[in-house]
PDB file of C-alpha atoms and ligand atoms in Angstrom:
ATOM      1  CA  MET A  65      82.342 104.543  87.716  1.00 89.00           C
ATOM      2  CA  LYS A  66      85.760 106.136  88.292  1.00 92.00           C
ATOM      3  CA  SER A  67      88.813 104.871  86.505  1.00 88.00           C
ATOM      4  CA  GLY A  68      92.305 106.072  85.832  1.00 87.00           C
ATOM      5  CA  PHE A  69      96.063 105.734  85.964  1.00 85.00           C
ATOM      6  CA  VAL A  70      98.074 106.479  89.071  1.00 90.00           C
ATOM      7  CA  ASN A  71     101.861 106.480  89.024  1.00 86.00           C
ATOM      8  CA  ILE A  72     104.012 106.237  92.101  1.00 88.00           C
ATOM      9  CA  PHE A  73     107.333 108.122  92.033  1.00 86.00           C
ATOM     10  CA  GLY A  74     110.065 108.571  94.563  1.00 85.00           C
ATOM     11  CA  LYS A  75     113.697 108.009  95.379  1.00 83.00           C
ATOM     12  CA  PRO A  76     114.953 104.443  95.677  1.00 80.00           C
ATOM     13  CA  ASN A  77     113.908 103.052  99.063  1.00 87.00           C
ATOM     14  CA  ALA A  78     111.147 105.618  99.645  1.00 91.00           C
ATOM     15  CA  GLY A  79     108.754 102.688  99.933  1.00 91.00           C
ATOM     16  CA  LYS A  80     107.051 102.676  96.516  1.00 87.00           C
ATOM     17  CA  SER A  81     106.761  98.917  96.276  1.00 83.00           C
ATOM     18  CA  THR A  82     105.579  98.667  99.876  1.00 89.00           C
ATOM     19  CA  LEU A  83     102.903 101.293  99.220  1.00 92.00           C
ATOM     20  CA  LEU A  84     101.777  99.539  96.058  1.00 88.00           C
ATOM     21  CA  ASN A  85     101.484  96.291  97.956  1.00 86.00           C
ATOM     22  CA  ALA A  86      99.545  98.012 100.762  1.00 91.00           C
ATOM     23  CA  LEU A  87      97.136  99.594  98.294  1.00 91.00           C
ATOM     24  CA  MET A  88      96.685  96.340  96.397  1.00 86.00           C
ATOM     25  CA  GLY A  89      96.403  94.212  99.525  1.00 80.00           C
ATOM     26  CA  GLU A  90      98.455  91.534  97.798  1.00 65.00           C
ATOM     27  CA  LYS A  91     102.159  91.017  97.226  1.00 54.00           C
ATOM     28  CA  LEU A  92     102.899  92.104  93.708  1.00 60.00           C
ATOM     29  CA  ALA A  93     105.972  94.282  93.643  1.00 57.00           C
ATOM     30  CA  ILE A  94     109.253  93.106  95.065  1.00 54.00           C
ATOM     31  CA  VAL A  95     110.179  94.844  98.299  1.00 56.00           C
ATOM     32  CA  SER A  96     113.810  94.888  99.284  1.00 51.00           C
ATOM     33  CA  PRO A  97     115.789  96.870 101.862  1.00 49.00           C
ATOM     34  CA  LYS A  98     118.386  97.514  99.133  1.00 49.00           C
ATOM     35  CA  VAL A  99     117.951 100.121  96.440  1.00 46.00           C
ATOM     36  CA  GLN A 100     117.052  99.726  92.783  1.00 44.00           C
ATOM     37  CA  THR A 101     115.488  96.318  92.780  1.00 46.00           C
ATOM     38  CA  THR A 102     112.519  97.462  90.737  1.00 49.00           C
ATOM     39  CA  ARG A 103     113.841  98.134  87.257  1.00 50.00           C
ATOM     40  CA  HIS A 104     110.606  97.788  85.372  1.00 50.00           C
ATOM     41  CA  ARG A 105     107.328  99.540  85.404  1.00 57.00           C
ATOM     42  CA  ILE A 106     104.899  97.382  87.244  1.00 57.00           C
ATOM     43  CA  LYS A 107     101.291  97.846  86.472  1.00 63.00           C
ATOM     44  CA  ALA A 108      98.827  96.658  89.029  1.00 77.00           C
ATOM     45  CA  ILE A 109      95.111  96.906  88.507  1.00 80.00           C
ATOM     46  CA  LEU A 110      92.758  97.437  91.421  1.00 86.00           C
ATOM     47  CA  THR A 111      89.190  96.730  90.370  1.00 84.00           C
ATOM     48  CA  GLU A 112      86.391  97.243  92.872  1.00 87.00           C
ATOM     49  CA  PRO A 113      82.688  98.041  92.535  1.00 89.00           C
ATOM     50  CA  GLY A 114      82.602 101.683  91.460  1.00 92.00           C
ATOM     51  CA  TYR A 115      86.236 102.162  90.497  1.00 92.00           C
ATOM     52  CA  GLN A 116      89.342 100.826  88.762  1.00 88.00           C
ATOM     53  CA  ILE A 117      92.852 102.136  89.426  1.00 89.00           C
ATOM     54  CA  ILE A 118      95.853 101.169  87.323  1.00 83.00           C
ATOM     55  CA  PHE A 119      99.027 101.679  89.356  1.00 84.00           C
ATOM     56  CA  SER A 120     102.596 101.897  88.171  1.00 76.00           C
ATOM     57  CA  ASP A 121     105.541 101.440  90.455  1.00 67.00           C
ATOM     58  CA  THR A 122     108.455 103.075  88.692  1.00 65.00           C
ATOM     59  CA  PRO A 123     112.145 102.432  89.064  1.00 58.00           C
ATOM     60  CA  GLY A 124     113.678 104.768  91.612  1.00 57.00           C
ATOM     61  CA  ILE A 125     114.715 108.143  90.267  1.00 58.00           C
ATOM     62  CA  ILE A 126     118.478 108.213  89.853  1.00 54.00           C
ATOM     63  CA  GLU A 127     121.249 109.802  87.828  1.00 49.00           C
ATOM     64  CA  PRO A 128     121.848 107.907  84.586  1.00 46.00           C
ATOM     65  CA  LYS A 129     125.328 106.532  85.290  1.00 52.00           C
ATOM     66  CA  TYR A 130     125.128 103.498  83.114  1.00 53.00           C
ATOM     67  CA  ARG A 131     123.174 102.923  79.955  1.00 55.00           C
ATOM     68  CA  LEU A 132     120.893 100.778  82.084  1.00 56.00           C
ATOM     69  CA  HIS A 133     120.194 103.748  84.289  1.00 58.00           C
ATOM     70  CA  GLU A 134     119.290 105.877  81.275  1.00 61.00           C
ATOM     71  CA  LYS A 135     116.692 103.267  80.405  1.00 60.00           C
ATOM     72  CA  MET A 136     115.381 103.468  83.935  1.00 58.00           C
ATOM     73  CA  MET A 137     115.022 107.249  83.678  1.00 57.00           C
ATOM     74  CA  GLN A 138     113.205 106.803  80.367  1.00 59.00           C
ATOM     75  CA  ALA A 139     110.794 104.483  82.132  1.00 58.00           C
ATOM     76  CA  VAL A 140     110.250 107.136  84.804  1.00 62.00           C
ATOM     77  CA  LYS A 141     109.544 109.796  82.164  1.00 60.00           C
ATOM     78  CA  ALA A 142     107.229 107.472  80.237  1.00 59.00           C
ATOM     79  CA  CYS A 143     105.179 107.048  83.400  1.00 59.00           C
ATOM     80  CA  LEU A 144     104.766 110.802  83.667  1.00 60.00           C
ATOM     81  CA  GLU A 145     103.054 111.050  80.362  1.00 59.00           C
ATOM     82  CA  ASP A 146     100.082 108.794  80.815  1.00 62.00           C
ATOM     83  CA  ALA A 147      98.917 109.313  84.391  1.00 81.00           C
ATOM     84  CA  ASP A 148      95.810 110.952  85.785  1.00 89.00           C
ATOM     85  CA  LEU A 149      97.473 111.396  89.133  1.00 93.00           C
ATOM     86  CA  ALA A 150     101.011 111.094  90.466  1.00 91.00           C
ATOM     87  CA  ILE A 151     101.914 109.987  93.954  1.00 94.00           C
ATOM     88  CA  LEU A 152     105.239 111.534  94.920  1.00 93.00           C
ATOM     89  CA  LEU A 153     106.493 109.406  97.737  1.00 94.00           C
ATOM     90  CA  VAL A 154     108.940 110.833 100.267  1.00 95.00           C
ATOM     91  CA  ASP A 155     110.780 109.016 103.021  1.00 96.00           C
ATOM     92  CA  ILE A 156     110.138 111.391 105.941  1.00 96.00           C
ATOM     93  CA  HIS A 157     113.744 110.816 107.072  1.00 95.00           C
ATOM     94  CA  ASP A 158     115.183 112.075 103.749  1.00 93.00           C
ATOM     95  CA  ASP A 159     116.349 115.615 103.086  1.00 92.00           C
ATOM     96  CA  TRP A 160     113.197 117.416 101.818  1.00 91.00           C
ATOM     97  CA  GLU A 161     115.097 120.072  99.851  1.00 91.00           C
ATOM     98  CA  THR A 162     116.837 117.427  97.733  1.00 87.00           C
ATOM     99  CA  VAL A 163     113.603 115.549  97.190  1.00 89.00           C
ATOM    100  CA  ASP A 164     111.815 118.794  96.298  1.00 91.00           C
ATOM    101  CA  THR A 165     114.504 119.648  93.695  1.00 85.00           C
ATOM    102  CA  MET A 166     114.100 116.197  92.192  1.00 79.00           C
ATOM    103  CA  PHE A 167     110.303 116.526  91.985  1.00 83.00           C
ATOM    104  CA  GLN A 168     110.597 119.966  90.378  1.00 83.00           C
ATOM    105  CA  GLN A 169     112.945 118.528  87.737  1.00 76.00           C
ATOM    106  CA  LEU A 170     110.261 116.049  86.719  1.00 74.00           C
ATOM    107  CA  ARG A 171     108.176 118.960  85.385  1.00 76.00           C
ATOM    108  CA  LEU A 172     104.935 117.232  86.234  1.00 78.00           C
ATOM    109  CA  LYS A 173     101.952 117.983  84.054  1.00 79.00           C
ATOM    110  CA  VAL A 174      99.593 115.849  86.130  1.00 84.00           C
ATOM    111  CA  PRO A 175      98.221 116.637  89.588  1.00 90.00           C
ATOM    112  CA  ALA A 176     100.387 115.216  92.355  1.00 93.00           C
ATOM    113  CA  PHE A 177      99.847 114.037  95.893  1.00 96.00           C
ATOM    114  CA  VAL A 178     102.948 114.325  98.039  1.00 98.00           C
ATOM    115  CA  VAL A 179     102.906 111.345 100.374  1.00 98.00           C
ATOM    116  CA  LEU A 180     105.225 111.374 103.381  1.00 98.00           C
ATOM    117  CA  ASN A 181     106.065 107.780 104.211  1.00 98.00           C
ATOM    118  CA  LYS A 182     107.595 105.932 107.171  1.00 97.00           C
ATOM    119  CA  VAL A 183     106.015 108.216 109.787  1.00 97.00           C
ATOM    120  CA  ASP A 184     105.971 105.145 112.070  1.00 96.00           C
ATOM    121  CA  GLY A 185     109.700 105.792 112.497  1.00 93.00           C
ATOM    122  CA  ILE A 186     109.121 109.246 114.004  1.00 92.00           C
ATOM    123  CA  ARG A 187     108.944 109.267 117.791  1.00 90.00           C
ATOM    124  CA  THR A 188     105.972 110.934 119.503  1.00 86.00           C
ATOM    125  CA  LYS A 189     108.115 113.798 120.768  1.00 87.00           C
ATOM    126  CA  ASP A 190     109.359 114.497 117.218  1.00 89.00           C
ATOM    127  CA  THR A 191     105.971 114.739 115.474  1.00 90.00           C
ATOM    128  CA  ASP A 192     106.743 118.412 114.760  1.00 93.00           C
ATOM    129  CA  ARG A 193     108.902 117.056 111.971  1.00 92.00           C
ATOM    130  CA  ILE A 194     105.823 115.638 110.254  1.00 95.00           C
ATOM    131  CA  VAL A 195     103.928 118.928 110.620  1.00 96.00           C
ATOM    132  CA  ALA A 196     106.928 120.848 109.242  1.00 96.00           C
ATOM    133  CA  ALA A 197     107.284 118.465 106.281  1.00 96.00           C
ATOM    134  CA  GLU A 198     103.589 118.775 105.473  1.00 97.00           C
ATOM    135  CA  ALA A 199     103.851 122.590 105.523  1.00 97.00           C
ATOM    136  CA  PHE A 200     107.002 122.489 103.370  1.00 97.00           C
ATOM    137  CA  PHE A 201     105.477 120.373 100.593  1.00 97.00           C
ATOM    138  CA  LYS A 202     102.048 122.080 100.697  1.00 97.00           C
ATOM    139  CA  LYS A 203     103.825 125.154  99.305  1.00 96.00           C
ATOM    140  CA  ALA A 204     105.385 123.284  96.371  1.00 95.00           C
ATOM    141  CA  PRO A 205     103.912 124.220  92.963  1.00 93.00           C
ATOM    142  CA  TYR A 206     103.462 120.586  91.853  1.00 91.00           C
ATOM    143  CA  CYS A 207     101.652 119.572  95.052  1.00 95.00           C
ATOM    144  CA  LYS A 208      97.884 119.187  95.159  1.00 95.00           C
ATOM    145  CA  GLU A 209      97.592 117.587  98.587  1.00 97.00           C
ATOM    146  CA  VAL A 210      99.878 116.200 101.300  1.00 98.00           C
ATOM    147  CA  PHE A 211      99.412 112.919 103.182  1.00 98.00           C
ATOM    148  CA  SER A 212     101.367 111.278 105.978  1.00 97.00           C
ATOM    149  CA  ILE A 213     101.393 107.495 106.045  1.00 98.00           C
ATOM    150  CA  SER A 214     103.145 104.333 107.055  1.00 98.00           C
ATOM    151  CA  ALA A 215     103.024 102.041 104.038  1.00 97.00           C
ATOM    152  CA  LEU A 216     104.551  99.242 106.080  1.00 96.00           C
ATOM    153  CA  GLN A 217     101.934  99.410 108.834  1.00 97.00           C
ATOM    154  CA  LYS A 218      99.148 100.353 106.396  1.00 96.00           C
ATOM    155  CA  LYS A 219      98.435 103.513 108.416  1.00 97.00           C
ATOM    156  CA  GLY A 220      96.796 106.294 106.434  1.00 97.00           C
ATOM    157  CA  THR A 221      96.756 104.212 103.266  1.00 97.00           C
ATOM    158  CA  ASP A 222      92.955 103.792 103.247  1.00 95.00           C
ATOM    159  CA  ALA A 223      92.439 107.561 103.515  1.00 97.00           C
ATOM    160  CA  LEU A 224      94.938 108.067 100.694  1.00 98.00           C
ATOM    161  CA  LEU A 225      93.153 105.513  98.531  1.00 97.00           C
ATOM    162  CA  GLU A 226      89.822 107.243  99.154  1.00 97.00           C
ATOM    163  CA  ARG A 227      91.171 110.607  97.958  1.00 97.00           C
ATOM    164  CA  VAL A 228      92.835 108.976  94.951  1.00 97.00           C
ATOM    165  CA  ILE A 229      89.491 107.528  93.888  1.00 97.00           C
ATOM    166  CA  GLU A 230      87.752 110.905  94.316  1.00 96.00           C
ATOM    167  CA  CYS A 231      90.340 112.555  92.070  1.00 94.00           C
ATOM    168  CA  LEU A 232      90.062 110.057  89.216  1.00 93.00           C
ATOM    169  CA  PRO A 233      88.028 110.898  86.124  1.00 90.00           C
ATOM    170  CA  GLU A 234      84.581 109.407  85.551  1.00 90.00           C
ATOM    171  CA  GLY A 235      84.672 106.629  82.999  1.00 83.00           C
ATOM    172  CA  PRO A 236      84.399 102.922  82.343  1.00 79.00           C
ATOM    173  CA  ALA A 237      87.053 100.415  83.422  1.00 76.00           C
ATOM    174  CA  PHE A 238      90.060 100.059  81.118  1.00 71.00           C
ATOM    175  CA  PHE A 239      90.619  96.378  81.881  1.00 68.00           C
ATOM    176  CA  GLU A 240      88.000  93.679  82.102  1.00 63.00           C
ATOM    177  CA  GLY A 241      87.841  90.862  84.583  1.00 62.00           C
ATOM    178  CA  ASP A 242      89.713  90.719  87.848  1.00 58.00           C
ATOM    179  CA  ALA A 243      93.274  90.389  86.572  1.00 58.00           C
ATOM    180  CA  VAL A 244      95.596  92.214  88.970  1.00 60.00           C
ATOM    181  CA  SER A 245      98.318  92.876  86.440  1.00 61.00           C
ATOM    182  CA  ASP A 246      98.876  92.991  82.713  1.00 55.00           C
ATOM    183  CA  LEU A 247     102.444  91.817  83.122  1.00 60.00           C
ATOM    184  CA  PRO A 248     103.159  88.212  82.317  1.00 62.00           C
ATOM    185  CA  MET A 249     103.752  85.825  85.181  1.00 73.00           C
ATOM    186  CA  LYS A 250     107.312  85.448  83.871  1.00 76.00           C
ATOM    187  CA  PHE A 251     108.114  88.954  85.013  1.00 74.00           C
ATOM    188  CA  PHE A 252     107.120  88.242  88.607  1.00 77.00           C
ATOM    189  CA  VAL A 253     109.036  84.993  88.565  1.00 86.00           C
ATOM    190  CA  SER A 254     112.229  86.723  87.425  1.00 85.00           C
ATOM    191  CA  GLU A 255     111.720  89.409  90.093  1.00 82.00           C
ATOM    192  CA  ILE A 256     111.371  86.766  92.800  1.00 87.00           C
ATOM    193  CA  ILE A 257     114.635  85.110  91.712  1.00 92.00           C
ATOM    194  CA  ARG A 258     116.355  88.512  91.638  1.00 89.00           C
ATOM    195  CA  GLU A 259     115.048  89.232  95.111  1.00 86.00           C
ATOM    196  CA  LYS A 260     116.756  86.055  96.400  1.00 91.00           C
ATOM    197  CA  ILE A 261     120.044  87.092  94.788  1.00 92.00           C
ATOM    198  CA  PHE A 262     119.755  90.438  96.603  1.00 88.00           C
ATOM    199  CA  GLU A 263     119.121  88.601  99.857  1.00 88.00           C
ATOM    200  CA  LEU A 264     122.017  86.170  99.528  1.00 93.00           C
ATOM    201  CA  PHE A 265     124.808  88.236  97.991  1.00 92.00           C
ATOM    202  CA  GLN A 266     126.571  91.434  98.984  1.00 82.00           C
ATOM    203  CA  GLU A 267     127.662  94.653  97.339  1.00 76.00           C
ATOM    204  CA  GLU A 268     127.886  94.978  93.563  1.00 80.00           C
ATOM    205  CA  LEU A 269     127.059  91.418  92.547  1.00 88.00           C
ATOM    206  CA  PRO A 270     123.243  91.642  92.712  1.00 86.00           C
ATOM    207  CA  TYR A 271     123.326  94.877  90.710  1.00 81.00           C
ATOM    208  CA  GLN A 272     125.425  93.222  88.015  1.00 82.00           C
ATOM    209  CA  THR A 273     123.044  90.327  87.705  1.00 87.00           C
ATOM    210  CA  THR A 274     119.867  89.885  85.764  1.00 86.00           C
ATOM    211  CA  VAL A 275     117.444  87.006  85.352  1.00 88.00           C
ATOM    212  CA  LEU A 276     115.927  85.790  82.132  1.00 86.00           C
ATOM    213  CA  ILE A 277     113.046  83.321  82.073  1.00 85.00           C
ATOM    214  CA  ARG A 278     113.709  80.953  79.190  1.00 84.00           C
ATOM    215  CA  GLU A 279     110.717  78.728  79.670  1.00 85.00           C
ATOM    216  CA  TYR A 280     107.456  78.935  81.619  1.00 84.00           C
ATOM    217  CA  LYS A 281     105.253  75.933  80.957  1.00 86.00           C
ATOM    218  CA  GLU A 282     102.063  75.022  82.772  1.00 83.00           C
ATOM    219  CA  LYS A 283     101.821  71.233  82.955  1.00 85.00           C
ATOM    220  CA  THR A 284      98.977  69.252  84.504  1.00 85.00           C
ATOM    221  CA  THR A 285     100.487  68.887  87.970  1.00 89.00           C
ATOM    222  CA  LEU A 286     103.137  71.607  88.068  1.00 92.00           C
ATOM    223  CA  ILE A 287     104.685  74.605  86.362  1.00 90.00           C
ATOM    224  CA  LYS A 288     108.069  74.070  84.753  1.00 93.00           C
ATOM    225  CA  ILE A 289     110.355  77.093  84.791  1.00 94.00           C
ATOM    226  CA  HIS A 290     113.803  77.410  83.254  1.00 94.00           C
ATOM    227  CA  ALA A 291     115.679  80.597  84.154  1.00 94.00           C
ATOM    228  CA  ASP A 292     119.098  81.984  83.283  1.00 93.00           C
ATOM    229  CA  ILE A 293     120.987  84.080  85.795  1.00 95.00           C
ATOM    230  CA  ILE A 294     123.133  86.475  83.758  1.00 91.00           C
ATOM    231  CA  VAL A 295     126.381  87.848  85.209  1.00 91.00           C
ATOM    232  CA  HIS A 296     129.321  89.913  83.875  1.00 88.00           C
ATOM    233  CA  ARG A 297     132.289  87.712  84.699  1.00 90.00           C
ATOM    234  CA  GLU A 298     133.377  84.102  85.238  1.00 94.00           C
ATOM    235  CA  SER A 299     134.361  84.982  88.813  1.00 94.00           C
ATOM    236  CA  GLN A 300     130.780  86.111  89.487  1.00 94.00           C
ATOM    237  CA  LYS A 301     129.463  82.894  88.004  1.00 96.00           C
ATOM    238  CA  ALA A 302     131.598  80.937  90.464  1.00 96.00           C
ATOM    239  CA  ILE A 303     130.247  82.976  93.379  1.00 96.00           C
ATOM    240  CA  ILE A 304     126.619  82.505  92.331  1.00 97.00           C
ATOM    241  CA  ILE A 305     127.117  78.753  91.938  1.00 97.00           C
ATOM    242  CA  GLY A 306     129.073  78.430  95.181  1.00 96.00           C
ATOM    243  CA  GLU A 307     131.134  75.541  96.462  1.00 96.00           C
ATOM    244  CA  LYS A 308     129.673  72.293  95.116  1.00 96.00           C
ATOM    245  CA  GLY A 309     126.700  74.337  93.907  1.00 96.00           C
ATOM    246  CA  HIS A 310     125.405  75.112  97.365  1.00 97.00           C
ATOM    247  CA  MET A 311     124.586  78.793  96.652  1.00 97.00           C
ATOM    248  CA  ILE A 312     122.653  78.199  93.432  1.00 98.00           C
ATOM    249  CA  LYS A 313     120.784  75.451  95.248  1.00 97.00           C
ATOM    250  CA  LYS A 314     119.873  77.920  97.979  1.00 97.00           C
ATOM    251  CA  ILE A 315     118.652  80.511  95.453  1.00 97.00           C
ATOM    252  CA  GLY A 316     116.598  77.817  93.769  1.00 98.00           C
ATOM    253  CA  THR A 317     114.981  76.553  96.949  1.00 97.00           C
ATOM    254  CA  LEU A 318     114.092  80.005  98.302  1.00 96.00           C
ATOM    255  CA  ALA A 319     112.817  81.243  94.942  1.00 95.00           C
ATOM    256  CA  ARG A 320     110.791  78.104  94.298  1.00 96.00           C
ATOM    257  CA  GLN A 321     108.981  78.416  97.637  1.00 92.00           C
ATOM    258  CA  ASP A 322     107.974  82.012  96.897  1.00 88.00           C
ATOM    259  CA  ILE A 323     107.014  81.283  93.293  1.00 88.00           C
ATOM    260  CA  GLU A 324     104.829  78.372  94.446  1.00 87.00           C
ATOM    261  CA  ALA A 325     103.083  80.647  96.939  1.00 81.00           C
ATOM    262  CA  PHE A 326     102.639  83.305  94.264  1.00 76.00           C
ATOM    263  CA  VAL A 327     101.265  81.092  91.483  1.00 77.00           C
ATOM    264  CA  GLY A 328      99.451  78.692  93.812  1.00 78.00           C
ATOM    265  CA  SER A 329     100.864  75.581  92.222  1.00 84.00           C
ATOM    266  CA  LYS A 330     103.812  73.216  92.466  1.00 93.00           C
ATOM    267  CA  VAL A 331     106.858  74.495  90.605  1.00 95.00           C
ATOM    268  CA  PHE A 332     109.857  72.787  89.046  1.00 96.00           C
ATOM    269  CA  LEU A 333     112.578  75.425  88.828  1.00 97.00           C
ATOM    270  CA  GLU A 334     115.796  74.978  86.856  1.00 97.00           C
ATOM    271  CA  LEU A 335     118.507  77.642  87.180  1.00 97.00           C
ATOM    272  CA  PHE A 336     121.538  78.163  84.952  1.00 96.00           C
ATOM    273  CA  VAL A 337     124.270  80.776  85.331  1.00 96.00           C
ATOM    274  CA  LYS A 338     125.575  82.464  82.179  1.00 93.00           C
ATOM    275  CA  VAL A 339     128.343  84.993  81.602  1.00 91.00           C
ATOM    276  CA  ARG A 340     127.552  87.924  79.295  1.00 84.00           C
ATOM    277  CA  GLU A 341     130.380  90.436  79.499  1.00 78.00           C
ATOM    278  CA  LYS A 342     129.159  93.939  80.332  1.00 70.00           C
ATOM    279  CA  TRP A 343     125.504  93.142  79.678  1.00 65.00           C
ATOM    280  CA  ARG A 344     124.544  96.471  81.211  1.00 65.00           C
ATOM    281  CA  GLU A 345     126.389  98.429  78.511  1.00 65.00           C
ATOM    282  CA  ASN A 346     125.136  96.357  75.626  1.00 65.00           C
ATOM    283  CA  GLU A 347     122.050  97.540  73.758  1.00 61.00           C
ATOM    284  CA  VAL A 348     121.285  94.107  72.266  1.00 61.00           C
ATOM    285  CA  PHE A 349     121.413  92.359  75.623  1.00 60.00           C
ATOM    286  CA  LEU A 350     119.352  95.064  77.274  1.00 59.00           C
ATOM    287  CA  ARG A 351     116.652  94.614  74.673  1.00 59.00           C
ATOM    288  CA  GLU A 352     116.763  90.837  75.003  1.00 58.00           C
ATOM    289  CA  TYR A 353     116.406  91.139  78.765  1.00 55.00           C
ATOM    290  CA  GLY A 354     113.444  93.442  78.432  1.00 55.00           C
ATOM    291  CA  TYR A 355     114.829  96.828  79.446  1.00 52.00           C
TER     292      TYR A 355
HETATM  293  P1  GDP B 513     111.159 101.387  96.865  1.00 70.16           P
HETATM  294  O1  GDP B 513     112.600 101.266  96.476  1.00 70.16           O
HETATM  295  O2  GDP B 513     110.713 102.816  96.845  1.00 70.16           O
HETATM  296  O3  GDP B 513     110.239 100.500  96.079  1.00 70.16           O
HETATM  297  O4  GDP B 513     111.090 100.947  98.407  1.00 70.16           O
HETATM  298  P2  GDP B 513     110.587  99.577  99.047  1.00 70.16           P
HETATM  299  O5  GDP B 513     109.092  99.510  99.024  1.00 70.16           O
HETATM  300  O6  GDP B 513     111.339  98.447  98.443  1.00 70.16           O
HETATM  301  O7  GDP B 513     111.007  99.821 100.577  1.00 70.16           O
HETATM  302  C1  GDP B 513     112.345 100.076 100.953  1.00 70.16           C
HETATM  303  C2  GDP B 513     112.535  99.753 102.421  1.00 70.16           C
HETATM  304  O8  GDP B 513     111.773 100.644 103.241  1.00 70.16           O
HETATM  305  C3  GDP B 513     112.070  98.345 102.812  1.00 70.16           C
HETATM  306  O9  GDP B 513     112.957  97.833 103.752  1.00 70.16           O
HETATM  307  C4  GDP B 513     110.693  98.586 103.424  1.00 70.16           C
HETATM  308  O10 GDP B 513     110.339  97.595 104.357  1.00 70.16           O
HETATM  309  C5  GDP B 513     110.910  99.933 104.110  1.00 70.16           C
HETATM  310  N1  GDP B 513     109.634 100.667 104.270  1.00 70.16           N
HETATM  311  C6  GDP B 513     108.721 100.950 103.323  1.00 70.16           C
HETATM  312  N2  GDP B 513     107.676 101.625 103.844  1.00 70.16           N
HETATM  313  C7  GDP B 513     107.914 101.767 105.170  1.00 70.16           C
HETATM  314  C8  GDP B 513     107.208 102.389 106.268  1.00 70.16           C
HETATM  315  O11 GDP B 513     106.105 102.918 106.148  1.00 70.16           O
HETATM  316  N3  GDP B 513     107.838 102.348 107.484  1.00 70.16           N
HETATM  317  C9  GDP B 513     109.053 101.775 107.676  1.00 70.16           C
HETATM  318  N4  GDP B 513     109.556 101.797 108.889  1.00 70.16           N
HETATM  319  N5  GDP B 513     109.735 101.183 106.682  1.00 70.16           N
HETATM  320  C10 GDP B 513     109.190 101.176 105.438  1.00 70.16           C
HETATM  321 MG1   MG B 514     110.571  99.187  94.541  1.00 70.16          MG
END
C-alpha cells in the first residue's frame, strides 16, 4: 500500500483546480476563468486498491496586499510543511522566469514535480516551446521531474498520476472508507454560490464578496440551506439583489441546480445579502468566515 500527501501549487489560473478535478475524476474544486476563486485549502482523497492520495489545492500564490491575502499565503506555506510531494503547476503560456523565481521563493523541502499545463493551446508548429520549457525546469534545483499535460483535456494526467503513486511512501491509508473529502459539505455549497457570483458579476464585486452557510439541514425529502452573501457596502448589496430581486433570484436558481447535482438530492436554498464594512480587513470577520 502506498499513501501520502500531494499538494498542488501554482499561480492563479495555472489550472490547479482543473488538474485536481481531472485527477479525482469528479468535480470537487471550483474552476473559474477568473483568478483567486479558491481561497481555502481543499483536501481531496483518492482511495484506490493499492494506494491513497490526499490532495490539496492551494489558493493561488500572490503578494499579500490585503490581510485576506496574507491569510492565503499562510495557507500556501502551511501546505508546504506536510506534503510528501509537491506538484508545481505552470501555465505553459506564462513567463517561466517569473514562475521559477516564485517557486524558488517557496524554499521547498519536499520533492517537486514541475507540471507544464495547457499544452493543448500550443500549436503543432510551436511544440519547440514545450521542449524548451521542459529543459528550463529540469535544471531547477527544486525540480525532481517535468511533465507536460493538458488538465482540461485529461492528456498526460494518467501518466502523472502513475508517477505520483510510485513516489509516495509505503504505508497504510490515512483515511478510512471512500469519502472523497474531509471538508464539510457546507464548504462546497458556499464555493458553488461564490462561483455563481463570479459568473454573474464583473470586476471587483465578486472579490469583495464572501458566502457564509448559516444552516445546512438534511430533511427527509430535501436539504435546507440558508446562506448569507456578505458584501462591503450598501451599494453592493443593491447590485447583488438587483431590480425587484432578479439578480439574487438568478444566483439562487443557478446555485441550487449545481448544489442539487453535487449532493444528489433536492435542495431548498435561501439567500440573504448582508453588509459588513471592510470584512476583508477585519480579523474577527475573517475568523467567522473561516479564513
Ligand atoms: P487555478 O486558479 O489554478 O485553480 O485554475 P483553474 O483550474 O480555475 O483554471 C483556470 C482557467 O484555465 C479555467 O478557465 C480553465 O478552464 C483553464 N484551464 C485549466 N487547465 C487547462 C488546460 O489544460 N488547457 C486549457 N486550454 N485551459 C485550461
Ligand atoms: Mg483554483
